[in-house]
Amino acid sequence: MNIVIFGAGYVGMSIGTMLSVNHAVTFIEIDGNKRDLINQNKSSYDDQEINNFLDNHDCNISACLFKDINYDEYISILALPTNYDEQNDSFDTSALDETIELLEKDSRSIEIIIKSTIPIGYTSKVSSKFKNQKIFFSPEFLRENSSLQDNLYPSRLIIGNSHKGVYALNFEEAIKQSILLDKEFLRMSCEEAESVKLFANTYLALRVAFFNELDSFALKSNISSQNLIKGISADERIGNYYNNPSFGYGGYCLPKDTKQLSAQLKALEISSPIISSIDESNKTRKETITEFLSIAKPNSIGIYSLDMKLGSSNSREAAILDVIKLLKNKKIKLYLFNPKKTENNLGLIEETSLSKFIKNSEIILANRVPKELEEYRHKVFSRDVFYRD
């Protein structure tokens, strides 16, 4: 089966890599650098796991522009960005809209599978607009640092259709041939599948916010956050996982998905006091961290890494970015040591020498504590009580 994937970010690249063992996979990507990497049999971004997989398997991948597709028929998988538009209180689906319109004019596309996170009701809307029963939504549940593994060993497979009795049989078969465990698709309506995605990520944001509020209490009360969490998480109904305090949640999914669900519940006039407060809790957490740091009246604070978490390849909506903005208002001298050497547009004093960075910083701020900071723990301020995500 020929498969065309629109977008070669971590969602598209990881699912395409997995599928390319048994199928011909072509990525449609406007970024020329990403196309070049893929055509060299490499990941479109820095991911050692994907590169190792491509090196050790006979993968059939290529990249081109839409006009250069040369298949007689193919499955389309849409993994395009849907950033949250604050003005419209909704995901920006313009890239999806344009791509689906293109595919509607191309009879070679036999199924359209949306992987991008979308508003509840979007799939039905475009299906009705184009009178196309073969548009489906299949949510992804990937962690950025293990996206390939999460594709190979999925926690669940979900497919949502807009017309009862119409199934994405080709896509389902391609996935089941490629994953490394025995798993059946949960079939449901597209509205249900869209809701599963948003409610799942909102719950994860809620869990982060809960343990961060617990940690703020422990910080203020001068008691052990670790002991509190161990005692609470020993209850199997709560579980000892996804409970390590941080400066706040961030990244690609949780901030925007939580906002989207809250906005849709509000539009439906559904009272949702818990869900609608999660974003505010996350903002308050960053303010709490900033105020606690200010108590010591430091002359300088060092920021270790702009990344969302250890091993992350992005700093998108990382909590540390908001903490930095708040600290700048306190007129404290701020140093930055960024291991990934990503662009710094924050007006911080950047140090490329770790030893110099440590010497200049009265306090070192680290969302997660890496091994290279362990011997300087007396200087480090972090709420990383379990040394894991």
Short mmCIF file of C-alpha atoms in Angstrom, two decimals:
data_model
loop_
_atom_site.label_atom_id
_atom_site.label_comp_id
_atom_site.label_asym_id
_atom_site.label_seq_id
_atom_site.Cartn_x
_atom_site.Cartn_y
_atom_site.Cartn_z
CA MET A 1 0.00 0.00 0.00
CA ASN A 2 1.23 3.50 -0.84
CA ILE A 3 0.98 6.02 1.98
CA VAL A 4 1.35 9.80 1.72
CA ILE A 5 1.94 11.70 4.95
CA PHE A 6 1.40 15.44 5.05
CA GLY A 7 3.77 16.95 7.60
CA ALA A 8 7.06 15.53 8.83
CA GLY A 9 7.04 16.67 12.45
CA TYR A 10 7.34 14.20 15.30
CA VAL A 11 3.85 12.77 14.70
CA GLY A 12 4.16 12.32 10.94
CA MET A 13 7.81 11.25 11.00
CA SER A 14 7.32 8.59 13.65
CA ILE A 15 4.22 6.97 12.16
CA GLY A 16 5.74 7.15 8.68
CA THR A 17 8.95 5.48 9.84
CA MET A 18 6.97 2.61 11.36
CA LEU A 19 4.79 2.16 8.27
CA SER A 20 7.74 2.32 5.85
CA VAL A 21 8.90 -1.21 6.72
CA ASN A 22 5.87 -2.74 4.98
CA HIS A 23 4.70 0.11 2.76
CA ALA A 24 5.98 2.83 0.46
CA VAL A 25 5.78 6.10 2.40
CA THR A 26 6.13 9.57 0.90
CA PHE A 27 6.18 12.68 3.07
CA ILE A 28 4.75 15.92 1.71
CA GLU A 29 6.80 18.62 3.40
CA ILE A 30 7.28 22.27 2.43
CA ASP A 31 10.53 22.54 4.42
CA GLY A 32 13.35 21.75 1.97
CA ASN A 33 15.81 20.86 4.73
CA LYS A 34 13.41 18.25 6.10
CA ARG A 35 12.85 16.83 2.63
CA ASP A 36 16.61 16.52 2.12
CA LEU A 37 17.06 14.66 5.42
CA ILE A 38 14.24 12.22 4.66
CA ASN A 39 15.59 11.56 1.17
CA GLN A 40 18.91 10.71 2.84
CA ASN A 41 17.03 8.10 4.92
CA LYS A 42 17.25 10.24 8.06
CA SER A 43 14.74 11.66 10.51
CA SER A 44 13.44 15.14 9.66
CA TYR A 45 14.43 16.27 13.17
CA ASP A 46 16.89 15.21 15.86
CA ASP A 47 15.64 11.79 16.98
CA GLN A 48 18.23 9.08 17.54
CA GLU A 49 15.63 6.35 17.95
CA ILE A 50 14.13 7.02 14.52
CA ASN A 51 17.56 7.30 12.90
CA ASN A 52 18.63 3.96 14.41
CA PHE A 53 15.41 2.35 13.17
CA LEU A 54 15.95 3.69 9.66
CA ASP A 55 19.56 2.44 9.69
CA ASN A 56 18.60 -1.05 10.83
CA HIS A 57 15.48 -1.70 8.75
CA ASP A 58 14.75 -1.78 5.06
CA CYS A 59 12.54 1.31 5.05
CA ASN A 60 10.92 2.76 1.94
CA ILE A 61 10.70 6.51 2.60
CA SER A 62 10.92 9.58 0.41
CA ALA A 63 9.84 13.23 0.53
CA CYS A 64 8.59 15.64 -2.10
CA LEU A 65 6.06 18.37 -2.79
CA PHE A 66 2.40 17.55 -3.40
CA LYS A 67 2.66 18.10 -7.15
CA ASP A 68 5.35 15.40 -7.39
CA ILE A 69 3.35 12.47 -5.96
CA ASN A 70 3.57 9.63 -8.50
CA TYR A 71 1.35 6.93 -6.96
CA ASP A 72 -1.74 5.60 -8.76
CA GLU A 73 -3.58 5.45 -5.41
CA TYR A 74 -2.66 6.10 -1.81
CA ILE A 75 -3.80 6.56 1.77
CA SER A 76 -3.44 10.15 2.99
CA ILE A 77 -2.38 10.77 6.59
CA LEU A 78 -2.58 14.39 7.76
CA ALA A 79 -0.14 15.28 10.55
CA LEU A 80 -0.17 19.05 10.17
CA PRO A 81 0.13 21.67 12.93
CA THR A 82 -3.06 23.05 14.49
CA ASN A 83 -1.78 25.74 16.82
CA TYR A 84 -4.20 27.35 19.22
CA ASP A 85 -5.55 30.70 18.03
CA GLU A 86 -6.06 32.78 21.17
CA GLN A 87 -8.17 35.38 19.34
CA ASN A 88 -10.64 32.81 17.99
CA ASP A 89 -10.47 30.51 21.03
CA SER A 90 -9.93 27.50 18.77
CA PHE A 91 -7.34 25.46 16.91
CA ASP A 92 -6.12 26.97 13.66
CA THR A 93 -7.13 24.29 11.13
CA SER A 94 -6.21 26.31 8.02
CA ALA A 95 -3.39 23.93 6.99
CA LEU A 96 -5.76 20.98 7.25
CA ASP A 97 -8.51 22.81 5.38
CA GLU A 98 -6.21 23.61 2.47
CA THR A 99 -4.79 20.08 2.30
CA ILE A 100 -8.19 18.36 2.38
CA GLU A 101 -9.38 20.68 -0.39
CA LEU A 102 -6.33 19.66 -2.47
CA LEU A 103 -6.99 15.97 -1.84
CA GLU A 104 -10.64 16.33 -2.83
CA LYS A 105 -9.42 17.20 -6.32
CA ASP A 106 -7.16 14.12 -6.43
CA SER A 107 -9.09 10.89 -7.03
CA ARG A 108 -5.97 8.84 -6.19
CA SER A 109 -6.44 9.45 -2.45
CA ILE A 110 -8.64 6.55 -1.29
CA GLU A 111 -8.78 7.40 2.44
CA ILE A 112 -8.00 10.58 4.37
CA ILE A 113 -6.84 10.02 7.95
CA ILE A 114 -6.53 13.08 10.19
CA LYS A 115 -3.86 12.69 12.88
CA SER A 116 -3.68 16.37 13.82
CA THR A 117 -5.50 17.38 16.99
CA ILE A 118 -8.72 19.09 15.98
CA PRO A 119 -11.86 20.66 17.49
CA ILE A 120 -14.71 18.29 18.33
CA GLY A 121 -16.96 18.25 15.26
CA TYR A 122 -14.27 19.11 12.70
CA THR A 123 -14.21 15.76 10.86
CA SER A 124 -17.98 15.71 10.37
CA LYS A 125 -17.87 19.32 9.18
CA VAL A 126 -15.30 18.70 6.42
CA SER A 127 -16.88 15.37 5.52
CA SER A 128 -20.22 17.10 4.96
CA LYS A 129 -18.63 20.03 3.15
CA PHE A 130 -16.94 17.78 0.58
CA LYS A 131 -19.58 14.99 0.66
CA ASN A 132 -16.75 12.56 1.37
CA GLN A 133 -17.44 9.55 3.60
CA LYS A 134 -13.78 8.51 3.55
CA ILE A 135 -12.45 11.18 5.92
CA PHE A 136 -11.56 9.75 9.33
CA PHE A 137 -9.97 10.89 12.57
CA SER A 138 -7.42 8.71 14.36
CA PRO A 139 -5.97 10.40 17.47
CA GLU A 140 -2.34 9.94 18.38
CA PHE A 141 -1.18 9.45 21.96
CA LEU A 142 2.54 9.97 21.53
CA ARG A 143 5.17 11.25 23.90
CA GLU A 144 7.63 13.47 22.09
CA ASN A 145 10.73 11.64 23.37
CA SER A 146 9.43 8.17 22.51
CA SER A 147 7.14 8.77 19.54
CA LEU A 148 8.39 5.79 17.51
CA GLN A 149 8.09 3.37 20.44
CA ASP A 150 4.61 4.69 21.18
CA ASN A 151 3.64 3.95 17.57
CA LEU A 152 5.15 0.47 17.61
CA TYR A 153 3.60 -0.38 20.99
CA PRO A 154 0.40 1.71 21.13
CA SER A 155 -1.63 1.94 24.34
CA ARG A 156 -4.75 1.98 22.17
CA LEU A 157 -5.76 2.33 18.51
CA ILE A 158 -8.79 4.51 17.81
CA ILE A 159 -10.49 5.39 14.55
CA GLY A 160 -13.46 7.74 14.24
CA ASN A 161 -15.78 7.79 11.23
CA SER A 162 -18.31 10.39 10.14
CA HIS A 163 -20.67 7.87 8.51
CA LYS A 164 -21.94 4.79 10.32
CA GLY A 165 -20.70 1.55 8.78
CA VAL A 166 -17.94 3.22 6.75
CA TYR A 167 -14.49 2.16 7.93
CA ALA A 168 -10.88 3.02 7.11
CA LEU A 169 -10.06 -0.58 6.26
CA ASN A 170 -6.85 0.12 4.33
CA PHE A 171 -5.44 2.35 7.06
CA GLU A 172 -6.41 -0.09 9.82
CA GLU A 173 -4.72 -2.97 7.98
CA ALA A 174 -1.54 -0.95 7.35
CA ILE A 175 -1.26 -0.06 11.03
CA LYS A 176 -1.93 -3.60 12.27
CA GLN A 177 0.73 -4.95 9.91
CA SER A 178 3.28 -2.51 11.35
CA ILE A 179 2.77 -2.43 15.13
CA LEU A 180 4.64 -4.94 17.30
CA LEU A 181 1.75 -6.17 19.43
CA ASP A 182 -1.71 -7.61 18.91
CA LYS A 183 -4.16 -4.72 19.16
CA GLU A 184 -7.56 -4.08 17.59
CA PHE A 185 -8.95 -0.69 16.65
CA LEU A 186 -11.62 0.85 18.83
CA ARG A 187 -14.13 2.07 16.26
CA MET A 188 -16.36 5.00 17.18
CA SER A 189 -17.84 8.17 15.73
CA CYS A 190 -15.42 10.93 14.81
CA GLU A 191 -16.92 13.19 17.50
CA GLU A 192 -16.21 10.51 20.09
CA ALA A 193 -12.64 10.01 18.85
CA GLU A 194 -12.02 13.78 18.84
CA SER A 195 -13.38 13.98 22.39
CA VAL A 196 -11.18 11.10 23.59
CA LYS A 197 -8.09 13.00 22.45
CA LEU A 198 -9.00 16.29 24.13
CA PHE A 199 -10.29 14.79 27.37
CA ALA A 200 -7.26 12.48 27.68
CA ASN A 201 -4.76 15.33 27.37
CA THR A 202 -6.82 17.57 29.61
CA TYR A 203 -6.75 14.89 32.30
CA LEU A 204 -2.95 14.70 32.02
CA ALA A 205 -2.75 18.49 32.40
CA LEU A 206 -5.07 18.23 35.41
CA ARG A 207 -2.83 15.59 37.02
CA VAL A 208 0.26 17.76 36.53
CA ALA A 209 -1.58 20.75 38.00
CA PHE A 210 -2.79 18.71 40.99
CA PHE A 211 0.67 17.51 42.02
CA ASN A 212 2.08 20.99 41.42
CA GLU A 213 -0.53 22.48 43.75
CA LEU A 214 0.36 19.81 46.31
CA ASP A 215 4.02 20.77 45.92
CA SER A 216 3.24 24.48 46.34
CA PHE A 217 1.56 23.59 49.65
CA ALA A 218 4.60 21.57 50.73
CA LEU A 219 6.96 24.40 49.73
CA LYS A 220 4.98 26.98 51.70
CA SER A 221 4.56 24.66 54.70
CA ASN A 222 8.22 23.57 54.71
CA ILE A 223 7.35 19.86 54.57
CA SER A 224 8.51 17.07 52.25
CA SER A 225 6.70 17.04 48.93
CA GLN A 226 8.28 13.68 48.18
CA ASN A 227 6.86 12.07 51.30
CA LEU A 228 3.41 13.50 50.60
CA ILE A 229 3.40 12.18 47.03
CA LYS A 230 4.73 8.75 48.03
CA GLY A 231 2.00 8.38 50.63
CA ILE A 232 -0.77 9.53 48.29
CA SER A 233 0.46 7.60 45.25
CA ALA A 234 0.66 4.30 47.17
CA ASP A 235 -3.11 4.14 46.68
CA GLU A 236 -3.52 2.01 43.55
CA ARG A 237 -6.47 4.14 42.47
CA ILE A 238 -4.07 7.10 42.22
CA GLY A 239 -0.87 5.33 41.18
CA ASN A 240 2.81 6.13 41.51
CA TYR A 241 3.37 7.67 38.09
CA TYR A 242 3.07 11.02 36.32
CA ASN A 243 3.33 12.68 39.71
CA ASN A 244 6.71 14.43 39.76
CA PRO A 245 6.29 18.18 40.44
CA SER A 246 7.55 20.68 37.89
CA PHE A 247 7.38 24.39 37.10
CA GLY A 248 4.21 23.70 35.10
CA TYR A 249 3.05 21.73 32.08
CA GLY A 250 4.02 22.81 28.57
CA GLY A 251 4.94 21.37 25.19
CA TYR A 252 3.01 20.73 22.00
CA CYS A 253 -0.22 19.28 23.32
CA LEU A 254 -1.35 19.89 26.89
CA PRO A 255 -1.64 23.72 26.85
CA LYS A 256 -3.56 23.97 23.59
CA ASP A 257 -5.73 20.88 24.06
CA THR A 258 -6.82 22.02 27.52
CA LYS A 259 -7.74 25.46 26.18
CA GLN A 260 -9.62 23.97 23.23
CA LEU A 261 -11.73 21.66 25.37
CA SER A 262 -12.49 24.42 27.87
CA ALA A 263 -13.56 26.76 25.05
CA GLN A 264 -15.84 24.13 23.48
CA LEU A 265 -17.49 23.32 26.82
CA LYS A 266 -18.06 27.03 27.37
CA ALA A 267 -19.57 27.42 23.87
CA LEU A 268 -21.97 24.56 24.69
CA GLU A 269 -22.86 26.30 27.96
CA ILE A 270 -21.68 23.27 29.94
CA SER A 271 -20.49 24.20 33.42
CA SER A 272 -16.98 22.75 33.84
CA PRO A 273 -15.33 24.40 36.85
CA ILE A 274 -12.53 21.81 37.09
CA ILE A 275 -11.50 21.86 33.43
CA SER A 276 -11.85 25.63 33.07
CA SER A 277 -9.50 26.20 36.04
CA ILE A 278 -6.59 24.01 34.86
CA ASP A 279 -4.96 26.70 32.72
CA GLU A 280 -5.23 29.22 35.58
CA SER A 281 -3.67 26.71 37.98
CA ASN A 282 -0.74 26.32 35.60
CA LYS A 283 -0.23 30.11 35.46
CA THR A 284 -0.45 30.37 39.26
CA ARG A 285 2.20 27.67 39.65
CA LYS A 286 4.74 29.73 37.72
CA GLU A 287 3.92 32.78 39.84
CA THR A 288 4.37 30.72 43.02
CA ILE A 289 7.79 29.52 41.86
CA THR A 290 8.84 33.09 41.02
CA GLU A 291 7.70 34.48 44.35
CA PHE A 292 9.48 31.75 46.28
CA LEU A 293 12.74 32.46 44.44
CA SER A 294 12.37 36.17 45.17
CA ILE A 295 12.31 35.63 48.93
CA ALA A 296 16.08 35.08 49.03
CA LYS A 297 16.63 38.34 47.09
CA PRO A 298 19.31 36.85 44.81
CA ASN A 299 21.39 39.16 42.64
CA SER A 300 21.65 36.52 39.92
CA ILE A 301 19.81 33.38 38.84
CA GLY A 302 21.05 30.89 36.28
CA ILE A 303 18.55 29.18 33.97
CA TYR A 304 19.63 25.68 33.07
CA SER A 305 18.04 24.74 29.72
CA LEU A 306 15.01 26.18 27.95
CA ASP A 307 13.73 22.73 27.06
CA MET A 308 10.37 21.55 28.33
CA LYS A 309 11.98 18.53 30.05
CA LEU A 310 15.12 16.38 29.95
CA GLY A 311 15.67 14.83 26.53
CA SER A 312 13.15 17.14 24.89
CA SER A 313 13.93 18.60 21.49
CA ASN A 314 11.77 21.67 21.93
CA SER A 315 11.00 24.50 24.33
CA ARG A 316 7.52 25.17 23.01
CA GLU A 317 5.40 26.69 25.77
CA ALA A 318 7.92 25.38 28.31
CA ALA A 319 7.02 26.56 31.80
CA ILE A 320 10.50 27.98 32.31
CA LEU A 321 9.82 30.62 29.62
CA ASP A 322 7.01 32.18 31.68
CA VAL A 323 9.09 31.95 34.85
CA ILE A 324 11.86 33.85 33.05
CA LYS A 325 9.42 36.62 32.06
CA LEU A 326 8.25 36.94 35.66
CA LEU A 327 11.83 36.99 36.99
CA LYS A 328 12.81 39.71 34.52
CA ASN A 329 10.17 41.93 36.12
CA LYS A 330 12.04 41.46 39.42
CA LYS A 331 15.17 43.08 37.93
CA ILE A 332 17.33 40.02 38.74
CA LYS A 333 20.39 39.35 36.57
CA LEU A 334 19.60 36.19 34.60
CA TYR A 335 22.16 33.84 33.07
CA LEU A 336 21.38 31.03 30.65
CA PHE A 337 23.16 27.76 30.01
CA ASN A 338 21.36 25.96 27.20
CA PRO A 339 22.83 22.51 26.42
CA LYS A 340 20.93 22.27 23.12
CA LYS A 341 22.36 25.63 21.97
CA THR A 342 18.97 26.71 20.63
CA GLU A 343 18.31 30.34 19.76
CA ASN A 344 17.97 32.68 22.74
CA ASN A 345 15.71 35.66 22.11
CA LEU A 346 14.95 36.28 25.76
CA GLY A 347 17.58 38.89 26.49
CA LEU A 348 19.44 36.61 28.92
CA ILE A 349 23.20 36.56 29.46
CA GLU A 350 24.16 33.33 27.75
CA GLU A 351 27.08 31.30 29.06
CA THR A 352 28.58 28.52 26.95
CA SER A 353 30.85 27.36 29.77
CA LEU A 354 29.05 25.33 32.44
CA SER A 355 31.66 26.15 35.09
CA LYS A 356 31.38 29.89 34.41
CA PHE A 357 27.59 29.64 34.44
CA ILE A 358 27.64 27.94 37.84
CA LYS A 359 30.11 30.47 39.24
CA ASN A 360 27.99 33.46 38.11
CA SER A 361 24.68 32.06 39.36
CA GLU A 362 23.67 32.44 43.00
CA ILE A 363 20.74 30.11 42.32
CA ILE A 364 20.47 27.64 39.44
CA LEU A 365 16.93 27.08 38.21
CA ALA A 366 16.30 23.66 36.63
CA ASN A 367 12.90 22.15 35.87
CA ARG A 368 14.58 18.73 35.84
CA VAL A 369 17.98 18.04 37.40
CA PRO A 370 20.51 16.45 35.00
CA LYS A 371 23.55 14.49 36.16
CA GLU A 372 25.94 17.35 35.41
CA LEU A 373 24.25 19.50 38.08
CA GLU A 374 24.18 16.88 40.83
CA GLU A 375 27.44 18.01 42.47
CA TYR A 376 26.09 21.58 42.60
CA ARG A 377 22.79 20.55 44.18
CA HIS A 378 23.31 23.09 46.98
CA LYS A 379 22.84 25.84 44.37
CA VAL A 380 20.04 24.22 42.39
CA PHE A 381 16.39 25.13 42.84
CA SER A 382 14.13 22.47 41.32
CA ARG A 383 10.90 20.75 42.24
CA ASP A 384 12.15 17.53 40.64
CA VAL A 385 11.76 15.29 43.69
CA PHE A 386 11.94 11.92 41.89
CA TYR A 387 14.56 12.72 39.21
CA ARG A 388 12.27 11.60 36.39
CA ASP A 389 9.48 13.00 34.25
#
